[in-house]
Structure formats: C-alpha cells, structure tokens
Amino acid sequence: MTPDELSRALSAALAAAVADGTLALPADAIPASVHVERPRQREHGDWATNVALQVAKKAGTTPRALAEDLAARLSATPGVKSVDVAGPGFLNITLDAAAAGELARSIVEAGADYGRNAQEAATRINLEFVSANPTGPIHIGGVRWAAVGDSLARILEASGAEVTREYYFNDHGAQIDRFARSLLAAATGLPAPEDGYGGAYISEIAQAVITDALAAGDTDPRELPDDEAQEVFRARGVDRMFTEIKQSLHDFGVDFDVYFHEDSLHESGAVERSVERLKADGRMFEKDGALWLRTTDYGDDKDRVVIKSDGEAAYIAGDIAYYLDKRERGFDDVIIMLGADHHGYVARMMAVCAAFGDTPGKNMQILIGQMVNLVKEGQPVRMSKRAGTVITIDDLVGAVGVDAARYSLARYSADSNLDLDLDLLTSAKNENPVFYVQYAHSRTVQIANKAVERGVRREDGFDPSLLHHESESVLLGRLTEFPRVVGQAAELREPHRVARYLEALAGDFHSWYNDDEKLRVVPYPDEEVTEDHRARLWLNDAVRTVLANGLGLLGVSAPERL
C-alpha cells in the first residue's frame, strides 16, 4: 500500500462517517488527500496522521472521538494490520507485511514514472537561471545555478509543470562595450582598459575574431578605425564568447529552450509598451524631469526611476519589460535565480510584479544563491589559468567531472555558502556523497545480474509478505517517501532535498544488504532458488529504480559499474 492509497483510504473513511451521519461535516470540508507521514519512532507503526485534530472542530466533535471512529473504519481496510489512537487524537497505522511489500512491485512496474506527481499540473513556469554576461566564461557561482536550476526544472517537470528554461542574454549596456574595448586592446598589443576584462581568454577570443573575419573575406579589424574595429570585436566577440558558454553548459548537461536577448526589449518597443501600461494604470509619476514607478506602494524602500531625465531608460526599465513579456507569453509563474549580490533586487522586482496586478511570491519568485569556494589539499583554490580571476565551469568539470560537480552543487540549499573539497569529490570513498549514491545504484545492478545468473527471476512469482525483516521494513518505508520528497522539492524550489533523500536511501540499502546472512538475494551456487530470493530481488530492483530516478532528477548518471 502506497502513501497515496492510504491517504485515499482515510478520505474514504471520513466520507463514510459523513454519509452515515456519524460525522457532521460539510462534504466540501472532507480533504481530498489526507497527509500521512512516517512516525519518528518505528515502534509507532508504518504511518501516522493528525487528520482527526485538523477536522474535529469543524465536525463538532473531539479529536480523540473522531480518531477512534476513523481507527475502527480504517482497520477494516485491506492491507491495514492495525490502527492505534495516541495522545489527543493521532492515528498510528501499521500495514500488514504483504501490503507493505507490495510497494516493491509497484515501483518496479512504474519504472521511470515512480516519483512523478501532478501537483504542478497545468502550470506554465518560466525558469531563468545562469544568464551570465557573455563577457567571459561562466564562473563558479554561475555553475552552481546551472546545477541547481536544471535540477529544479527536472523536478518541476516531474511534478507536472510545463517548464521553459530561459537564458537572459545580456547584450545591451556598458559591460559589452568594455568587453569589446578589451578585445581590441588585446588584438593590438595594448594593455587592457582600466575598467576592462583580463585573462588569457580575452587574447584567445580576440585572435579568433581576427581569424573569423579574415576567413570571411573581411578586412582585418585591426586595420579599421577604432570605432569600426570595436564594433567588429563586439559583434564577433560576443558571438564567439556566447558559443563557448553554450558549449560549456551543454557539456555540463544543461541546455536552454529560450535564449532571450536583452537588446530585443529595447529594439522591439517592449520597454515603451510596459511603461505606457504602468502609466495608464496610475503606477507612475513624473519628478525632476524623470519618470518614476511608485514601488514604495508595494513594499520597496524607495520609488524607482524608470526613464531618466535625459530620456534614456534606466536599468530597471528592461527588467520591467522583461517580466511583462514573460507573463504575456503565457507563463503562470516566473522564477528567477540570482547571485548573492542581488539581494537588493528582490524588493523592487516584487514591487514591479505587484504593480502589474500580479502576486509577488507566486507569479514572480526570486531565488538567491550564495557563494561557492573550492578547496584542494586544505587550501582555497583562487583563480583559473584561463580566466585569470575566477574559477570557471570548465575548471570545475576538469577537476572532478560532471557528475560530481552537479551532484555536489545541487545537494546543498542554494541560500547557504558552500565549500567544495576537490580531493573528496574525486575519491572513491563513502564520505564522497556522489560516489556513495552511485555505488549503491551500481551495487543493485550487480546484485540483480548475479541473481539472474543463478536462476532468480522476478517473473516466476512474488510473495510480498516475505519482506518482513526489520531492515526491509525500513527500506520499504524509505522507498515510499520518494514521491513526497519530489513533491516537496518542487513546492519549496529545493532540489537538495532529492540529493539528501538519495543518500539516506543508499544508507538503508547498504544496511539491508549487509544486515543478515538470511537476507541474501543471490543464492549460493548449489542452493535452490526460493521465494525469498525472488522477493528480495523485487526489493533490490525497486531500490535500483528509485536511485536511478532520483539521480536523473539531478542530471547525474546512474552507472551500472564503478
């Protein structure tokens, strides 16, 4: 019996109590889904719920009395061994061994669908993450958002959402001009501008621009007047840099559905249209020759200039137009992932959301990520040989590989500072979390292969009641939690919950397999295959399924051999 099945049985028991007049509860007050959870103490049963405490007052009865009535009704449900009432009205539910063990069959037969849910169904989500400026390689902070953002997209999709991964291409503004001047300086042998960009990659890109121009039959840009040369380096340099960024992300397992160009907001008139709408709604005012948005009406600490006194659009004008553009494209929720230096950005953008009549925290959600530090041999790793001042995505992948990089960046809450030990992440030790989880998956594969070689076949039968050992009950209990963990990770926008769950599952699996000589999946060479072997093969393969599904949600491979 799965948690969802038990939840429905509890709802049915409430409905039956209403139908026979035992419970005076409006039909629309009966929860469609009753929350059940694993008790903290195993001796309290397999599942617990406080639904009687939640509903009793509306029904004009006491939680204890309602709990006792529900216990009697639920005890008659097939698969339920016993129901105990504890304290003021908690229900502790114990399943019979067959009902608990049947979960293994459900998981194996569901395969890749196990863990998926519909809580975000019919929701269109625009998820904007990374969005690094095309002026240099992606640094370690952006790598964190690549891992967390792509994992979140996968989890939201597993929860029924239609997700568009979007990259905001910052190709408008002063940073692009500084990049172009830096390339021109490198190409002509001059030092980088004081406010420019450094690192070996600047010289590499500058030389590539020259090579591309000559290959196309164009004039060597170094022979052009400075303003024309700078434009060539800007256009070709940004394109070359962004091509590298997209390739690095692709190699990291991250691809975007939309690459949105900031320039298009200004060229298409989207900025002007968004301003006109806010003016028409009375959200803006003029002061000192400038046009302001009344963001203080919506919780911001001060009003914001949108159009400056010289007629130029302020930076926030593009952000306003971009948010409206996303909503007009039909997205219900707009999620934006930003770096640690963008805390001040949150209040003003939530005010923009409210100014358009939307709900901050729902239609617009902003996630802030903290800094990442790399450590090797106990010392901080401070800079990239290529980028000069930062650690890049290629540096991290080159040091530990894609799987270790993605898993380690996704397994922590994004709003916490993170120190990554490169030595640990390249080690084949249980202390290395990605190795620990991947090894568990690999072990399930090897066990299954060996069992099949010895004649153990799932299709020859399955008696779920044989999975009654304490360690099997613990393992089955952990397996039941996976769909709920995926749902919580989606709801809270926290992919790290999936990673931590996988580590707990791997621990339970290793404990089960090592627990007792009697719990063997693989018979000895001359031993007869029994129903016990088959039952445990079903459980082994259920663990394999969940580990693979969970790793897939994090964009990490599930190897068959390590």
Coordinates of N, CA and C in Angstrom, one line a residue, residues 5-147:
E5 N -2.4 5.7 -1.6 CA -3.5 4.7 -1.4 C -4.0 4.8 0.1
L6 N -3.1 4.9 1.0 CA -3.5 5.1 2.4 C -4.2 6.4 2.6
S7 N -3.7 7.5 2.0 CA -4.4 8.8 2.1 C -5.8 8.7 1.6
R8 N -6.0 8.0 0.4 CA -7.3 7.9 -0.1 C -8.2 7.1 0.8
A9 N -7.7 6.1 1.4 CA -8.5 5.3 2.3 C -9.0 6.1 3.5
L10 N -8.1 7.0 4.0 CA -8.5 7.9 5.1 C -9.6 8.8 4.7
S11 N -9.5 9.4 3.5 CA -10.5 10.3 2.9 C -11.8 9.5 2.8
A12 N -11.7 8.3 2.3 CA -12.9 7.5 2.2 C -13.6 7.2 3.5
A13 N -12.8 7.0 4.6 CA -13.3 6.7 5.9 C -14.0 8.0 6.4
L14 N -13.5 9.2 6.2 CA -14.1 10.4 6.6 C -15.5 10.5 5.8
A15 N -15.4 10.3 4.5 CA -16.7 10.4 3.7 C -17.7 9.4 4.2
A16 N -17.3 8.2 4.6 CA -18.3 7.2 5.1 C -18.9 7.7 6.4
A17 N -18.1 8.3 7.3 CA -18.6 8.8 8.5 C -19.6 9.9 8.3
V18 N -19.4 10.7 7.3 CA -20.3 11.8 7.0 C -21.6 11.2 6.4
A19 N -21.5 10.2 5.5 CA -22.6 9.6 4.8 C -23.6 8.9 5.8
D20 N -23.0 8.2 6.8 CA -23.9 7.5 7.8 C -24.3 8.4 9.0
G21 N -24.0 9.7 8.9 CA -24.4 10.6 10.0 C -23.6 10.6 11.2
T22 N -22.5 9.8 11.3 CA -21.7 9.8 12.4 C -20.9 11.2 12.6
L23 N -20.6 11.8 11.5 CA -19.8 13.0 11.5 C -20.6 14.1 10.8
A24 N -20.8 15.2 11.5 CA -21.5 16.3 10.9 C -20.5 17.3 10.3
L25 N -20.0 16.9 9.1 CA -19.0 17.7 8.4 C -19.5 18.0 7.0
P26 N -19.4 19.2 6.6 CA -19.8 19.6 5.2 C -19.0 18.7 4.2
A27 N -19.6 18.3 3.1 CA -18.9 17.5 2.1 C -17.7 18.1 1.6
D28 N -17.7 19.5 1.4 CA -16.6 20.2 0.8 C -15.4 20.4 1.9
A29 N -15.7 20.0 3.1 CA -14.6 20.1 4.1 C -13.9 18.8 4.3
I30 N -14.3 17.7 3.5 CA -13.5 16.5 3.6 C -12.3 16.6 2.7
P31 N -11.1 16.5 3.2 CA -9.9 16.6 2.4 C -9.8 15.6 1.3
A32 N -9.5 16.0 0.1 CA -9.3 15.0 -1.0 C -8.1 14.1 -0.7
S33 N -7.1 14.7 0.0 CA -5.9 14.0 0.3 C -5.5 14.2 1.7
V34 N -5.4 13.1 2.5 CA -5.0 13.2 3.9 C -3.5 13.0 4.0
H35 N -2.9 14.0 4.7 CA -1.4 13.9 4.9 C -1.1 12.8 5.8
V36 N -0.2 11.9 5.4 CA 0.4 10.8 6.3 C 1.9 11.0 6.2
E37 N 2.5 10.6 7.3 CA 4.0 10.7 7.4 C 4.5 9.5 8.2
R38 N 5.8 9.3 8.0 CA 6.5 8.2 8.8 C 6.7 8.7 10.2
P39 N 6.3 7.9 11.2 CA 6.5 8.2 12.6 C 8.0 8.3 12.9
R40 N 8.4 9.2 13.8 CA 9.8 9.3 14.2 C 10.3 8.0 14.9
Q41 N 9.4 7.3 15.6 CA 9.8 6.1 16.3 C 9.1 4.9 15.6
R42 N 10.0 4.0 15.1 CA 9.5 2.9 14.3 C 8.4 2.0 15.0
E43 N 8.5 1.9 16.3 CA 7.5 1.1 17.0 C 6.1 1.7 17.0
H44 N 6.0 2.9 16.6 CA 4.7 3.5 16.5 C 3.9 3.2 15.2
G45 N 4.5 2.4 14.4 CA 3.8 1.9 13.2 C 4.5 2.4 11.9
D46 N 3.8 2.1 10.8 CA 4.4 2.5 9.5 C 4.1 3.9 9.1
W47 N 2.8 4.4 9.5 CA 2.4 5.7 9.1 C 1.6 6.4 10.2
A48 N 1.6 7.7 10.2 CA 0.8 8.4 11.2 C 0.2 9.6 10.5
T49 N -1.0 10.1 11.1 CA -1.7 11.2 10.6 C -2.4 12.0 11.8
N50 N -2.5 13.3 11.6 CA -3.2 14.1 12.6 C -4.5 14.6 12.0
V51 N -5.1 13.9 11.1 CA -6.2 14.4 10.4 C -7.4 14.6 11.4
A52 N -7.5 13.8 12.4 CA -8.6 14.0 13.4 C -8.5 15.3 14.1
L53 N -7.3 15.7 14.4 CA -7.1 17.0 15.1 C -7.4 18.2 14.1
Q54 N -7.2 18.0 12.9 CA -7.5 19.1 11.9 C -9.0 19.2 11.6
V55 N -9.7 18.1 11.6 CA -11.1 18.1 11.2 C -12.1 18.2 12.3
A56 N -11.8 17.7 13.5 CA -12.7 17.5 14.6 C -13.6 18.8 14.9
K57 N -12.9 19.9 15.0 CA -13.6 21.2 15.4 C -14.7 21.5 14.4
K58 N -14.4 21.4 13.1 CA -15.4 21.6 12.1 C -16.6 20.7 12.2
A59 N -16.3 19.5 12.7 CA -17.4 18.5 12.8 C -18.1 18.5 14.1
G60 N -17.7 19.4 15.0 CA -18.4 19.5 16.3 C -18.1 18.3 17.2
T61 N -17.0 17.7 17.1 CA -16.6 16.6 18.0 C -15.2 16.8 18.5
T62 N -14.7 15.8 19.3 CA -13.4 15.9 19.9 C -12.4 15.2 19.0
P63 N -11.2 15.6 18.9 CA -10.2 14.8 18.0 C -10.1 13.4 18.4
R64 N -10.1 13.1 19.7 CA -10.0 11.7 20.2 C -11.2 10.9 19.7
A65 N -12.4 11.4 19.9 CA -13.5 10.6 19.5 C -13.5 10.4 18.0
L66 N -13.1 11.4 17.2 CA -13.1 11.2 15.7 C -12.0 10.2 15.4
A67 N -10.8 10.3 16.0 CA -9.7 9.4 15.8 C -10.2 7.9 16.0
E68 N -10.9 7.7 17.1 CA -11.3 6.3 17.4 C -12.3 5.8 16.4
D69 N -13.2 6.7 15.9 CA -14.1 6.2 14.8 C -13.3 5.9 13.5
L70 N -12.4 6.8 13.2 CA -11.6 6.5 12.0 C -10.8 5.3 12.1
A71 N -10.2 5.0 13.3 CA -9.4 3.8 13.5 C -10.2 2.6 13.3
A72 N -11.5 2.6 13.8 CA -12.3 1.4 13.6 C -12.6 1.2 12.1
R73 N -12.9 2.3 11.4 CA -13.2 2.1 9.9 C -12.0 1.7 9.1
L74 N -10.8 2.3 9.4 CA -9.6 2.1 8.7 C -9.1 0.7 8.9
S75 N -9.3 0.1 10.1 CA -8.9 -1.2 10.4 C -9.5 -2.3 9.5
A76 N -10.6 -2.0 9.0 CA -11.3 -2.9 8.0 C -10.7 -2.8 6.6
T77 N -9.8 -1.9 6.4 CA -9.3 -1.7 5.0 C -8.3 -2.8 4.7
P78 N -8.4 -3.5 3.6 CA -7.4 -4.5 3.2 C -6.0 -3.9 3.2
G79 N -5.1 -4.6 3.8 CA -3.7 -4.2 3.9 C -3.3 -3.5 5.1
V80 N -4.3 -3.1 5.9 CA -4.1 -2.4 7.2 C -4.1 -3.4 8.3
K81 N -3.0 -3.6 9.0 CA -2.9 -4.6 10.1 C -3.5 -4.1 11.4
S82 N -3.2 -2.8 11.7 CA -3.8 -2.2 13.0 C -3.7 -0.7 12.9
V83 N -4.6 -0.1 13.7 CA -4.6 1.4 13.8 C -4.8 1.7 15.3
D84 N -3.8 2.5 15.8 CA -3.8 2.8 17.2 C -4.1 4.3 17.3
V85 N -4.8 4.7 18.4 CA -5.0 6.2 18.7 C -4.1 6.6 19.8
A86 N -3.4 7.6 19.5 CA -2.4 8.1 20.5 C -2.6 9.5 20.9
G87 N -2.3 9.9 22.1 CA -2.4 11.3 22.6 C -3.8 11.8 22.4
P88 N -3.9 13.1 22.0 CA -5.2 13.7 21.8 C -6.0 13.3 20.6
G89 N -5.4 12.5 19.7 CA -6.1 12.1 18.5 C -5.3 11.7 17.3
F90 N -4.0 11.4 17.5 CA -3.1 11.0 16.4 C -3.5 9.5 16.1
L91 N -3.4 9.2 14.8 CA -3.6 7.8 14.4 C -2.2 7.2 13.9
N92 N -1.8 6.1 14.5 CA -0.7 5.4 14.1 C -1.1 4.1 13.4
I93 N -0.6 3.9 12.2 CA -1.2 2.9 11.3 C 0.0 1.9 11.0
T94 N -0.3 0.6 11.1 CA 0.6 -0.4 10.8 C 0.0 -1.2 9.6
L95 N 0.8 -1.4 8.6 CA 0.3 -2.2 7.4 C 0.8 -3.7 7.6
D96 N 0.0 -4.6 7.0 CA 0.5 -6.0 7.1 C 1.6 -6.1 6.1
A97 N 2.4 -7.1 6.3 CA 3.7 -7.3 5.6 C 3.4 -7.3 4.1
A98 N 2.4 -8.0 3.6 CA 2.1 -8.1 2.2 C 1.8 -6.8 1.6
A99 N 1.0 -6.0 2.3 CA 0.6 -4.6 1.8 C 1.9 -3.7 1.7
A100 N 2.7 -3.8 2.7 CA 4.0 -3.0 2.7 C 4.9 -3.5 1.6
G101 N 5.1 -4.8 1.5 CA 6.0 -5.3 0.5 C 5.5 -5.1 -0.9
E102 N 4.2 -5.0 -1.1 CA 3.6 -4.8 -2.5 C 4.2 -3.6 -3.1
L103 N 4.7 -2.6 -2.3 CA 5.3 -1.4 -2.9 C 6.4 -1.7 -3.8
A104 N 7.2 -2.8 -3.5 CA 8.3 -3.1 -4.4 C 7.8 -3.4 -5.8
R105 N 6.7 -4.1 -5.9 CA 6.2 -4.4 -7.3 C 5.7 -3.1 -7.9
S106 N 5.0 -2.3 -7.2 CA 4.5 -1.0 -7.7 C 5.6 -0.2 -8.3
I107 N 6.7 -0.1 -7.6 CA 7.9 0.7 -8.0 C 8.5 0.2 -9.3
V108 N 8.8 -1.1 -9.3 CA 9.4 -1.7 -10.5 C 8.5 -1.6 -11.7
E109 N 7.2 -1.8 -11.5 CA 6.3 -1.7 -12.7 C 6.1 -0.3 -13.1
A110 N 6.2 0.7 -12.2 CA 6.1 2.1 -12.6 C 7.3 2.5 -13.3
G111 N 8.5 2.0 -13.0 CA 9.7 2.3 -13.6 C 10.1 3.8 -13.5
A112 N 10.4 4.5 -14.6 CA 10.8 5.9 -14.6 C 9.7 6.8 -14.1
D113 N 8.4 6.3 -14.1 CA 7.3 7.2 -13.6 C 7.2 7.2 -12.1
Y114 N 7.8 6.3 -11.4 CA 7.7 6.3 -9.9 C 8.4 7.6 -9.4
G115 N 7.6 8.3 -8.6 CA 8.1 9.6 -8.0 C 7.4 10.8 -8.7
R116 N 6.9 10.6 -9.9 CA 6.2 11.7 -10.6 C 4.9 12.0 -9.9
N117 N 4.5 13.2 -10.0 CA 3.2 13.6 -9.4 C 2.6 14.7 -10.2
A118 N 1.4 15.1 -9.8 CA 0.7 16.1 -10.6 C 0.4 17.4 -9.9
Q119 N 1.2 17.7 -8.8 CA 0.9 18.9 -8.0 C 1.1 20.2 -8.8
E120 N 1.9 20.2 -9.8 CA 2.2 21.4 -10.6 C 1.5 21.3 -11.9
A121 N 0.6 20.4 -12.1 CA -0.1 20.2 -13.4 C -0.8 21.4 -13.8
A122 N -0.7 21.7 -15.1 CA -1.4 22.8 -15.8 C -0.7 24.2 -15.4
T123 N 0.5 24.1 -14.8 CA 1.2 25.3 -14.5 C 2.3 25.5 -15.5
R124 N 2.4 26.7 -16.2 CA 3.4 27.0 -17.1 C 4.5 27.9 -16.3
I125 N 5.7 27.4 -16.3 CA 6.7 28.0 -15.5 C 7.8 28.5 -16.4
N126 N 8.2 29.7 -16.3 CA 9.4 30.2 -16.9 C 10.5 30.3 -15.9
L127 N 11.6 29.5 -16.1 CA 12.7 29.3 -15.1 C 13.9 30.0 -15.8
E128 N 14.3 31.1 -15.2 CA 15.5 31.8 -15.8 C 16.7 31.6 -14.8
F129 N 17.7 31.0 -15.3 CA 18.9 30.8 -14.5 C 20.2 30.8 -15.3
V130 N 21.3 30.9 -14.6 CA 22.6 31.2 -15.1 C 22.7 32.6 -15.7
S131 N 22.3 32.9 -16.9 CA 22.2 34.2 -17.5 C 23.5 35.0 -17.3
A132 N 24.7 34.3 -17.4 CA 25.9 35.0 -17.2 C 26.2 36.0 -18.4
N133 N 26.8 37.1 -18.1 CA 27.1 38.1 -19.2 C 28.1 37.4 -20.2
P134 N 27.9 37.6 -21.5 CA 28.7 37.0 -22.5 C 30.1 37.7 -22.6
T135 N 30.7 38.0 -21.5 CA 31.9 38.8 -21.5 C 33.1 37.9 -20.9
G136 N 32.8 36.6 -20.6 CA 33.8 35.8 -20.1 C 33.2 34.4 -19.8
P137 N 34.0 33.4 -19.5 CA 33.5 32.1 -19.1 C 32.6 32.1 -17.9
I138 N 31.7 31.1 -17.7 CA 30.9 31.1 -16.6 C 31.7 30.8 -15.3
H139 N 31.6 31.6 -14.3 CA 32.3 31.4 -13.1 C 31.6 30.4 -12.1
I140 N 32.2 30.1 -11.0 CA 31.7 29.0 -10.1 C 30.3 29.3 -9.6
G141 N 30.0 30.6 -9.4 CA 28.6 30.9 -8.9 C 27.6 30.6 -10.0
G142 N 27.9 30.9 -11.2 CA 27.0 30.5 -12.3 C 26.9 29.0 -12.5
V143 N 28.0 28.3 -12.2 CA 27.9 26.9 -12.3 C 27.0 26.3 -11.3
R144 N 27.0 26.9 -10.1 CA 26.0 26.4 -9.1 C 24.6 26.6 -9.5
W145 N 24.3 27.7 -10.2 CA 22.9 27.9 -10.7 C 22.6 27.0 -11.8
A146 N 23.6 26.6 -12.6 CA 23.4 25.7 -13.7 C 22.9 24.3 -13.1
A147 N 23.6 23.9 -12.1 CA 23.3 22.6 -11.5 C 21.9 22.7 -10.8

